[in-house]
Short mmCIF file of C-alpha atoms in Angstrom, two decimals:
data_model
loop_
_atom_site.label_atom_id
_atom_site.label_comp_id
_atom_site.label_asym_id
_atom_site.label_seq_id
_atom_site.Cartn_x
_atom_site.Cartn_y
_atom_site.Cartn_z
CA MET A 1 167.29 104.93 121.47
CA LYS A 2 169.02 107.82 119.63
CA ALA A 3 167.97 111.18 120.21
CA CYS A 4 168.33 114.99 118.90
CA ARG A 5 165.98 117.35 120.38
CA VAL A 6 164.78 118.29 116.88
CA ALA A 7 163.37 116.03 115.13
CA VAL A 8 163.03 117.38 110.32
CA VAL A 9 160.43 114.45 108.91
CA GLY A 10 161.14 115.09 104.98
CA ALA A 11 164.54 116.25 103.08
CA GLY A 12 162.61 118.66 100.24
CA LEU A 13 162.97 122.09 100.75
CA ALA A 14 161.24 123.00 104.45
CA GLY A 15 162.89 120.09 106.30
CA LEU A 16 166.26 121.36 104.71
CA TYR A 17 165.55 124.52 105.21
CA ALA A 18 164.41 124.40 108.65
CA ALA A 19 166.99 121.82 109.42
CA ARG A 20 170.15 123.75 107.71
CA ALA A 21 168.55 127.12 110.35
CA LEU A 22 167.74 124.98 113.21
CA HIS A 23 171.58 124.19 112.91
CA ALA A 24 172.49 127.38 112.73
CA SER A 25 170.89 128.27 115.92
CA GLY A 26 172.83 125.19 117.46
CA ILE A 27 169.91 123.23 117.88
CA ASP A 28 170.89 119.99 117.93
CA VAL A 29 168.10 118.76 114.31
CA MET A 30 168.50 115.22 112.52
CA VAL A 31 166.73 114.95 109.64
CA LEU A 32 164.55 111.55 107.90
CA GLU A 33 163.44 111.30 105.33
CA ALA A 34 161.90 108.10 102.99
CA ARG A 35 163.54 108.84 99.92
CA ASP A 36 165.86 107.26 99.36
CA ARG A 37 167.68 111.07 97.70
CA LEU A 38 166.91 114.68 98.80
CA GLY A 39 164.50 116.78 97.19
CA GLY A 40 161.13 116.32 97.81
CA ARG A 41 158.79 117.52 95.81
CA ILE A 42 162.04 119.01 93.56
CA LEU A 43 164.06 116.30 91.74
CA THR A 44 166.69 117.32 88.46
CA THR A 45 167.12 115.04 86.32
CA ASP A 46 169.56 114.15 83.04
CA GLU A 47 167.87 113.43 80.05
CA LEU A 48 167.56 110.08 80.84
CA GLY A 49 165.88 110.57 84.30
CA ARG A 50 169.25 110.17 86.67
CA PRO A 51 169.38 112.80 89.18
CA ALA A 52 171.58 115.82 88.84
CA GLU A 53 172.87 118.23 89.41
CA ASP A 54 172.74 120.08 85.51
CA GLY A 55 169.14 119.23 84.76
CA PHE A 56 166.40 119.65 83.96
CA ASP A 57 163.51 120.62 87.33
CA LEU A 58 160.45 117.83 87.51
CA GLY A 59 159.31 119.37 89.59
CA PRO A 60 158.68 122.44 90.46
CA SER A 61 160.89 124.95 88.79
CA TRP A 62 159.85 128.58 88.25
CA TYR A 63 159.90 131.36 91.41
CA TRP A 64 158.62 135.66 90.73
CA PRO A 65 161.49 137.32 93.19
CA GLN A 66 159.23 140.13 92.99
CA MET A 67 156.01 138.22 94.76
CA GLN A 68 158.04 135.96 96.10
CA PRO A 69 160.97 138.04 99.15
CA ALA A 70 161.51 135.02 100.59
CA MET A 71 163.08 132.82 97.77
CA GLU A 72 165.11 135.76 96.11
CA THR A 73 166.33 136.56 99.20
CA LEU A 74 167.61 132.57 100.15
CA ILE A 75 168.12 132.64 96.52
CA SER A 76 170.46 135.15 97.80
CA GLU A 77 172.16 134.00 100.72
CA LEU A 78 172.88 130.40 98.97
CA GLY A 79 174.89 132.84 96.29
CA LEU A 80 172.61 130.74 93.59
CA PRO A 81 172.37 131.76 89.61
CA SER A 82 169.71 132.33 88.03
CA PHE A 83 168.50 133.57 84.38
CA ALA A 84 164.98 133.94 83.14
CA GLN A 85 162.33 132.34 81.96
CA ASN A 86 162.41 132.27 77.82
CA SER A 87 158.71 134.98 76.88
CA GLU A 88 161.38 135.56 73.32
CA GLY A 89 158.36 135.04 70.28
CA ASP A 90 155.48 133.99 69.37
CA VAL A 91 152.63 131.75 71.52
CA ILE A 92 150.29 128.77 70.24
CA PHE A 93 147.50 128.10 71.03
CA GLU A 94 145.48 124.87 69.50
CA ARG A 95 141.88 125.74 70.15
CA MET A 96 140.41 122.87 68.37
CA SER A 97 141.21 119.83 66.71
CA ARG A 98 139.84 120.62 63.41
CA GLU A 99 141.70 124.46 63.85
CA LYS A 100 144.91 125.08 62.65
CA PRO A 101 147.18 125.27 66.01
CA GLN A 102 147.83 130.08 66.09
CA ARG A 103 150.47 131.79 66.59
CA TYR A 104 150.30 134.56 68.09
CA ARG A 105 152.31 137.96 69.81
CA PRO A 106 152.59 137.81 73.94
CA THR A 107 151.80 140.88 75.49
CA LEU A 108 154.91 142.14 78.19
CA GLN A 109 154.71 140.39 81.03
CA GLU A 110 154.45 142.03 84.80
CA GLN A 111 156.62 139.19 86.60
CA GLN A 112 159.31 137.86 84.62
CA SER A 113 159.27 134.07 86.21
CA LEU A 114 163.32 132.80 86.96
CA ARG A 115 164.90 129.77 87.57
CA LEU A 116 167.83 128.46 88.90
CA SER A 117 171.20 127.67 87.23
CA GLY A 118 171.37 124.04 87.32
CA GLY A 119 168.25 123.99 87.93
CA THR A 120 166.09 123.61 91.43
CA GLY A 121 167.90 120.91 92.86
CA SER A 122 170.60 123.50 93.17
CA ALA A 123 169.19 124.49 96.39
CA VAL A 124 168.58 121.65 97.50
CA HIS A 125 172.12 120.65 97.24
CA ALA A 126 173.29 124.10 98.35
CA LEU A 127 170.89 123.28 101.94
CA ALA A 128 172.30 120.02 102.80
CA LYS A 129 176.40 120.99 102.95
CA GLU A 130 175.14 122.92 105.50
CA ILE A 131 174.16 120.28 107.61
CA PRO A 132 176.58 117.89 109.17
CA ALA A 133 176.14 114.34 106.28
CA ASP A 134 175.59 112.31 109.39
CA ARG A 135 172.27 114.63 110.92
CA ILE A 136 170.69 113.44 107.60
CA LEU A 137 169.31 109.68 106.92
CA LEU A 138 167.32 109.05 103.95
CA ASP A 139 166.25 105.49 103.68
CA SER A 140 164.23 106.38 106.51
CA THR A 141 160.32 106.67 107.02
CA VAL A 142 158.59 107.22 110.16
CA THR A 143 155.96 105.66 110.53
CA ALA A 144 155.14 106.39 113.84
CA MET A 145 154.92 109.12 116.81
CA ALA A 146 154.02 108.54 120.23
CA LEU A 147 154.25 111.34 123.32
CA SER A 148 155.67 110.71 125.60
CA ASP A 149 157.09 111.87 129.68
CA GLY A 150 159.46 115.11 127.39
CA GLY A 151 158.68 114.31 123.97
CA VAL A 152 157.82 112.42 120.86
CA ASN A 153 159.21 109.36 120.70
CA LEU A 154 159.74 108.68 116.33
CA THR A 155 159.06 105.22 115.10
CA VAL A 156 161.31 105.32 111.68
CA LYS A 157 162.24 102.48 109.41
CA ARG A 158 165.38 101.96 107.95
CA SER A 159 166.25 98.74 105.37
CA GLN A 160 163.50 97.36 106.64
CA LYS A 161 163.19 96.89 109.83
CA SER A 162 162.47 100.10 112.86
CA ALA A 163 164.35 101.58 114.99
CA ASP A 164 163.60 105.00 117.90
CA LEU A 165 164.11 108.11 118.20
CA ARG A 166 163.73 110.54 120.32
CA ALA A 167 163.43 114.34 120.17
CA GLU A 168 161.81 117.25 122.09
CA ARG A 169 159.90 118.85 119.22
CA VAL A 170 159.76 117.52 115.58
CA VAL A 171 158.94 119.34 112.10
CA ALA A 172 156.76 117.30 109.76
CA ALA A 173 158.14 118.92 106.59
CA LEU A 174 155.96 117.85 104.52
CA PRO A 175 152.43 117.84 103.22
CA PRO A 176 149.30 117.59 105.25
CA ARG A 177 147.38 114.83 103.73
CA LEU A 178 150.22 112.76 104.00
CA LEU A 179 150.99 112.78 107.47
CA GLU A 180 147.66 112.13 107.88
CA ALA A 181 147.88 108.83 106.06
CA ASN A 182 150.77 107.66 106.61
CA VAL A 183 152.17 108.61 109.67
CA THR A 184 150.02 106.67 113.59
CA PHE A 185 149.50 109.11 115.75
CA SER A 186 149.22 107.90 119.81
CA PRO A 187 147.48 110.16 121.04
CA GLY A 188 145.63 109.92 117.67
CA GLN A 189 145.14 113.77 116.53
CA ASP A 190 142.34 116.15 117.07
CA VAL A 191 139.13 114.62 114.39
CA GLN A 192 138.74 118.45 113.66
CA THR A 193 142.97 118.76 112.92
CA ALA A 194 142.76 115.61 110.75
CA VAL A 195 140.05 116.07 109.16
CA ARG A 196 142.51 119.29 108.03
CA TRP A 197 144.53 117.93 106.83
CA ARG A 198 142.75 114.42 104.99
CA ASP A 199 140.90 117.55 103.10
CA THR A 200 144.18 119.63 102.28
CA ALA A 201 145.46 119.44 98.57
CA THR A 202 149.28 118.47 97.82
CA TRP A 203 150.21 120.90 95.08
CA MET A 204 151.93 118.80 92.30
CA ALA A 205 150.15 115.60 93.12
CA PRO A 206 148.06 115.23 90.91
CA HIS A 207 149.76 115.99 87.97
CA ALA A 208 152.23 114.95 85.83
CA LYS A 209 155.19 116.55 83.50
CA PHE A 210 156.75 115.54 80.22
CA PHE A 211 159.57 116.52 78.72
CA ALA A 212 161.38 116.70 75.00
CA VAL A 213 164.48 116.98 74.58
CA TYR A 214 166.22 118.14 71.59
CA ASP A 215 170.23 118.89 69.92
CA GLU A 216 168.61 122.79 69.25
CA PRO A 217 166.48 124.42 69.82
CA PHE A 218 164.84 125.18 66.79
CA TRP A 219 162.04 126.69 67.53
CA LEU A 220 163.79 129.93 68.74
CA THR A 221 164.81 129.71 64.94
CA ALA A 222 161.56 129.11 63.49
CA GLY A 223 159.65 132.75 66.06
CA LEU A 224 159.13 130.89 68.90
CA SER A 225 159.18 130.76 72.94
CA GLY A 226 158.11 127.73 73.46
CA THR A 227 155.11 128.92 74.86
CA ALA A 228 151.28 126.96 74.36
CA GLN A 229 148.65 126.50 75.34
CA SER A 230 146.41 123.81 73.76
CA MET A 231 142.94 122.56 75.16
CA VAL A 232 143.01 119.66 72.21
CA GLY A 233 145.29 117.87 74.45
CA PRO A 234 147.08 115.58 75.62
CA LEU A 235 149.61 118.29 77.05
CA VAL A 236 147.36 121.93 78.56
CA GLU A 237 150.45 124.41 78.67
CA ILE A 238 154.25 123.59 77.14
CA HIS A 239 157.67 126.28 77.59
CA ASP A 240 160.94 126.05 77.28
CA ALA A 241 161.99 124.22 79.33
CA THR A 242 166.52 124.87 77.56
CA SER A 243 168.64 124.84 80.93
CA ALA A 244 170.46 127.44 81.01
CA SER A 245 173.64 125.12 80.23
CA GLY A 246 171.77 125.23 76.42
CA LYS A 247 169.97 121.72 76.73
CA ALA A 248 167.01 122.00 74.82
CA ALA A 249 163.65 121.32 75.66
CA LEU A 250 160.03 121.76 75.86
CA PHE A 251 158.08 120.49 78.42
CA GLY A 252 154.62 120.39 79.40
CA PHE A 253 151.35 119.65 82.00
CA LEU A 254 148.68 116.96 80.39
CA GLY A 255 144.95 117.27 81.18
CA ILE A 256 144.78 113.56 81.46
CA GLY A 257 143.93 112.93 84.97
CA ALA A 258 145.81 110.27 86.39
CA ASP A 259 143.59 107.73 86.24
CA GLN A 260 143.80 107.93 82.57
CA ARG A 261 147.49 107.95 82.79
CA VAL A 262 147.42 104.59 83.78
CA THR A 263 144.55 103.40 81.44
CA LEU A 264 146.34 104.82 78.60
CA GLY A 265 149.81 103.66 79.85
CA GLU A 266 153.20 105.59 79.49
CA GLU A 267 154.47 105.29 75.56
CA VAL A 268 150.68 105.73 74.93
CA LEU A 269 150.88 109.39 75.98
CA LYS A 270 154.21 109.68 74.73
CA GLN A 271 153.91 109.52 71.94
CA ALA A 272 150.68 111.02 71.85
CA CYS A 273 153.01 114.29 73.36
CA LEU A 274 155.64 113.68 70.98
CA ALA A 275 152.80 113.72 68.15
CA GLN A 276 150.95 117.46 69.30
CA LEU A 277 154.89 119.23 69.78
CA SER A 278 155.14 118.29 65.95
CA ARG A 279 151.16 119.97 65.51
CA LEU A 280 152.68 123.23 66.89
CA PHE A 281 155.66 123.56 66.53
CA GLY A 282 156.54 121.45 63.62
CA ALA A 283 158.30 117.76 62.40
CA ASP A 284 161.72 118.27 64.30
CA ALA A 285 159.26 118.00 67.41
CA LEU A 286 158.98 114.55 66.20
CA LYS A 287 163.14 114.20 66.65
CA PRO A 288 164.29 114.11 70.37
CA ARG A 289 166.95 112.99 71.68
CA ALA A 290 165.44 111.86 74.38
CA VAL A 291 161.37 112.48 76.49
CA LEU A 292 160.61 111.99 80.43
CA LEU A 293 157.37 111.67 82.06
CA LYS A 294 157.56 112.45 85.14
CA ASP A 295 154.20 111.33 86.91
CA TRP A 296 153.81 112.80 90.94
CA ALA A 297 150.25 110.86 91.22
CA ALA A 298 151.61 107.55 90.70
CA ASP A 299 154.47 108.42 92.87
CA PRO A 300 153.47 106.80 96.79
CA LEU A 301 155.38 109.44 98.32
CA THR A 302 153.38 112.72 97.35
CA ALA A 303 150.16 110.76 96.76
CA THR A 304 148.42 109.13 98.46
CA ALA A 305 144.85 107.59 96.80
CA ALA A 306 143.24 111.25 97.50
CA ASP A 307 144.65 113.52 95.20
CA ARG A 308 144.68 111.85 92.55
CA VAL A 309 141.25 114.90 90.95
CA GLY A 310 141.84 118.42 91.84
CA GLY A 311 145.88 119.76 91.53
CA GLY A 312 145.18 123.49 92.12
CA HIS A 313 147.00 125.86 95.07
CA PRO A 314 145.67 124.99 98.34
CA LEU A 315 143.87 127.80 100.22
CA PRO A 316 146.00 129.72 102.68
CA GLY A 317 144.64 128.99 105.84
CA SER A 318 144.05 129.67 109.61
CA ALA A 319 147.97 128.56 111.45
CA GLN A 320 146.44 126.46 114.11
CA TRP A 321 147.53 122.90 112.08
CA VAL A 322 148.16 121.43 115.36
CA SER A 323 145.87 120.95 118.75
CA GLY A 324 145.42 118.77 121.73
CA ALA A 325 147.93 117.40 123.02
CA TRP A 326 150.02 117.12 120.29
CA LYS A 327 149.77 120.98 120.59
CA ASP A 328 153.35 122.23 122.10
CA ARG A 329 155.56 118.84 120.40
CA LEU A 330 154.48 119.15 117.06
CA ILE A 331 155.18 121.34 114.30
CA LEU A 332 153.60 121.40 110.24
CA ALA A 333 156.13 123.37 108.27
CA GLY A 334 155.16 122.03 104.30
CA SER A 335 154.23 123.68 101.44
CA GLU A 336 150.13 123.95 101.96
CA THR A 337 150.60 124.60 105.78
CA SER A 338 151.85 128.29 104.65
CA PRO A 339 150.39 131.77 104.99
CA SER A 340 151.22 132.64 101.32
CA GLU A 341 152.61 131.38 98.90
CA SER A 342 151.48 128.04 100.17
CA GLY A 343 152.45 125.59 97.86
CA TYR A 344 155.15 127.03 96.36
CA LEU A 345 158.52 127.03 96.31
CA ALA A 346 158.13 130.45 98.27
CA GLY A 347 155.64 129.23 101.19
CA ALA A 348 157.85 126.24 101.97
CA VAL A 349 160.34 128.51 102.45
CA ILE A 350 158.40 131.41 104.76
CA ALA A 351 156.48 127.76 106.32
CA ALA A 352 159.81 126.57 107.26
CA GLY A 353 161.01 129.74 108.42
CA ARG A 354 157.17 129.60 110.51
CA ALA A 355 158.08 126.60 112.41
CA VAL A 356 162.19 127.21 113.09
CA ALA A 357 161.22 130.97 114.72
CA ASP A 358 158.45 128.93 117.03
CA ILE A 359 160.48 126.53 118.30
CA LEU A 360 163.47 128.50 118.13
CA SER A 361 161.06 131.12 121.03
CA ILE A 362 160.05 128.00 122.67
CA MET A 363 163.36 126.36 123.68
CA GLU A 364 164.94 130.17 124.34
CA CYS A 365 162.18 130.29 126.64
CA LYS A 366 163.13 127.59 128.37
#
């Protein structure tokens, strides 16, 4: 049986942040990731949907440095360049299908949202570089955890085979709802704990994002910012998604529920989104070089059946995410468990930082 001092389940922003900090502190750590890639809900791709180091963020893309100092500090530590989300130009509002969309001059934003040059995936890659490659295992799904003398035995499925890993402590850097649905615990979690995990909404899980990639940002020439809001749909919120390297794109959040998206089908949705962009931004919108549609509700490593409705940011709660027999062996560090900015990128950093502090405190006392 392989062994480590701390096993980190999940190689998203929270998991990699925690693993990097623990490794830097001299703690033997192993990262287990069910996907065949790093990042979790962070997914930066090229126009064909392939993971890329300079592309479009199909998952989270913004952070607000003044409101989210934890994220700003991390970006500074990693030395990653950023740029402001474009807000120059008019905003479009579409109120009713029988009315022509209206243009408005936007009000000055007090808090400017920033994006990372190359995409949010650049933070993932920068963190991973500071963790030994042999301590990160992809295609490794944790299916069970069992308490034993002095630690936790994890059952890990890899290439249709199961193996065991023993750790003194486990950092679960994934949404509580996903943890409750997919991992069997022995002994089982307290009822109240399991209910809390199950009732905590997973941010982004119900959502879908649509991208249209163009040769030129034609909306800027027309004096438009690329920002639009619509009560008609299918996209309810649209923004300029042009990369720092100049790859022109628009993206929007779909306002259609997960079940209805399945019924309509991907091609119908894509054509409906392009038709809407044409209404809002003109005929040039009908001539993309590529389109992308990422439905997070269809991703089993992000969403459960309970995530197909809703979609608001989870509400911060008490820090007591684990109780009973597991209290001293399991620490939750997904963004949803953060005491502030839960669901956001900053929430992942805060939650992971808290988990690392707890582990270091415990291990220093031994």
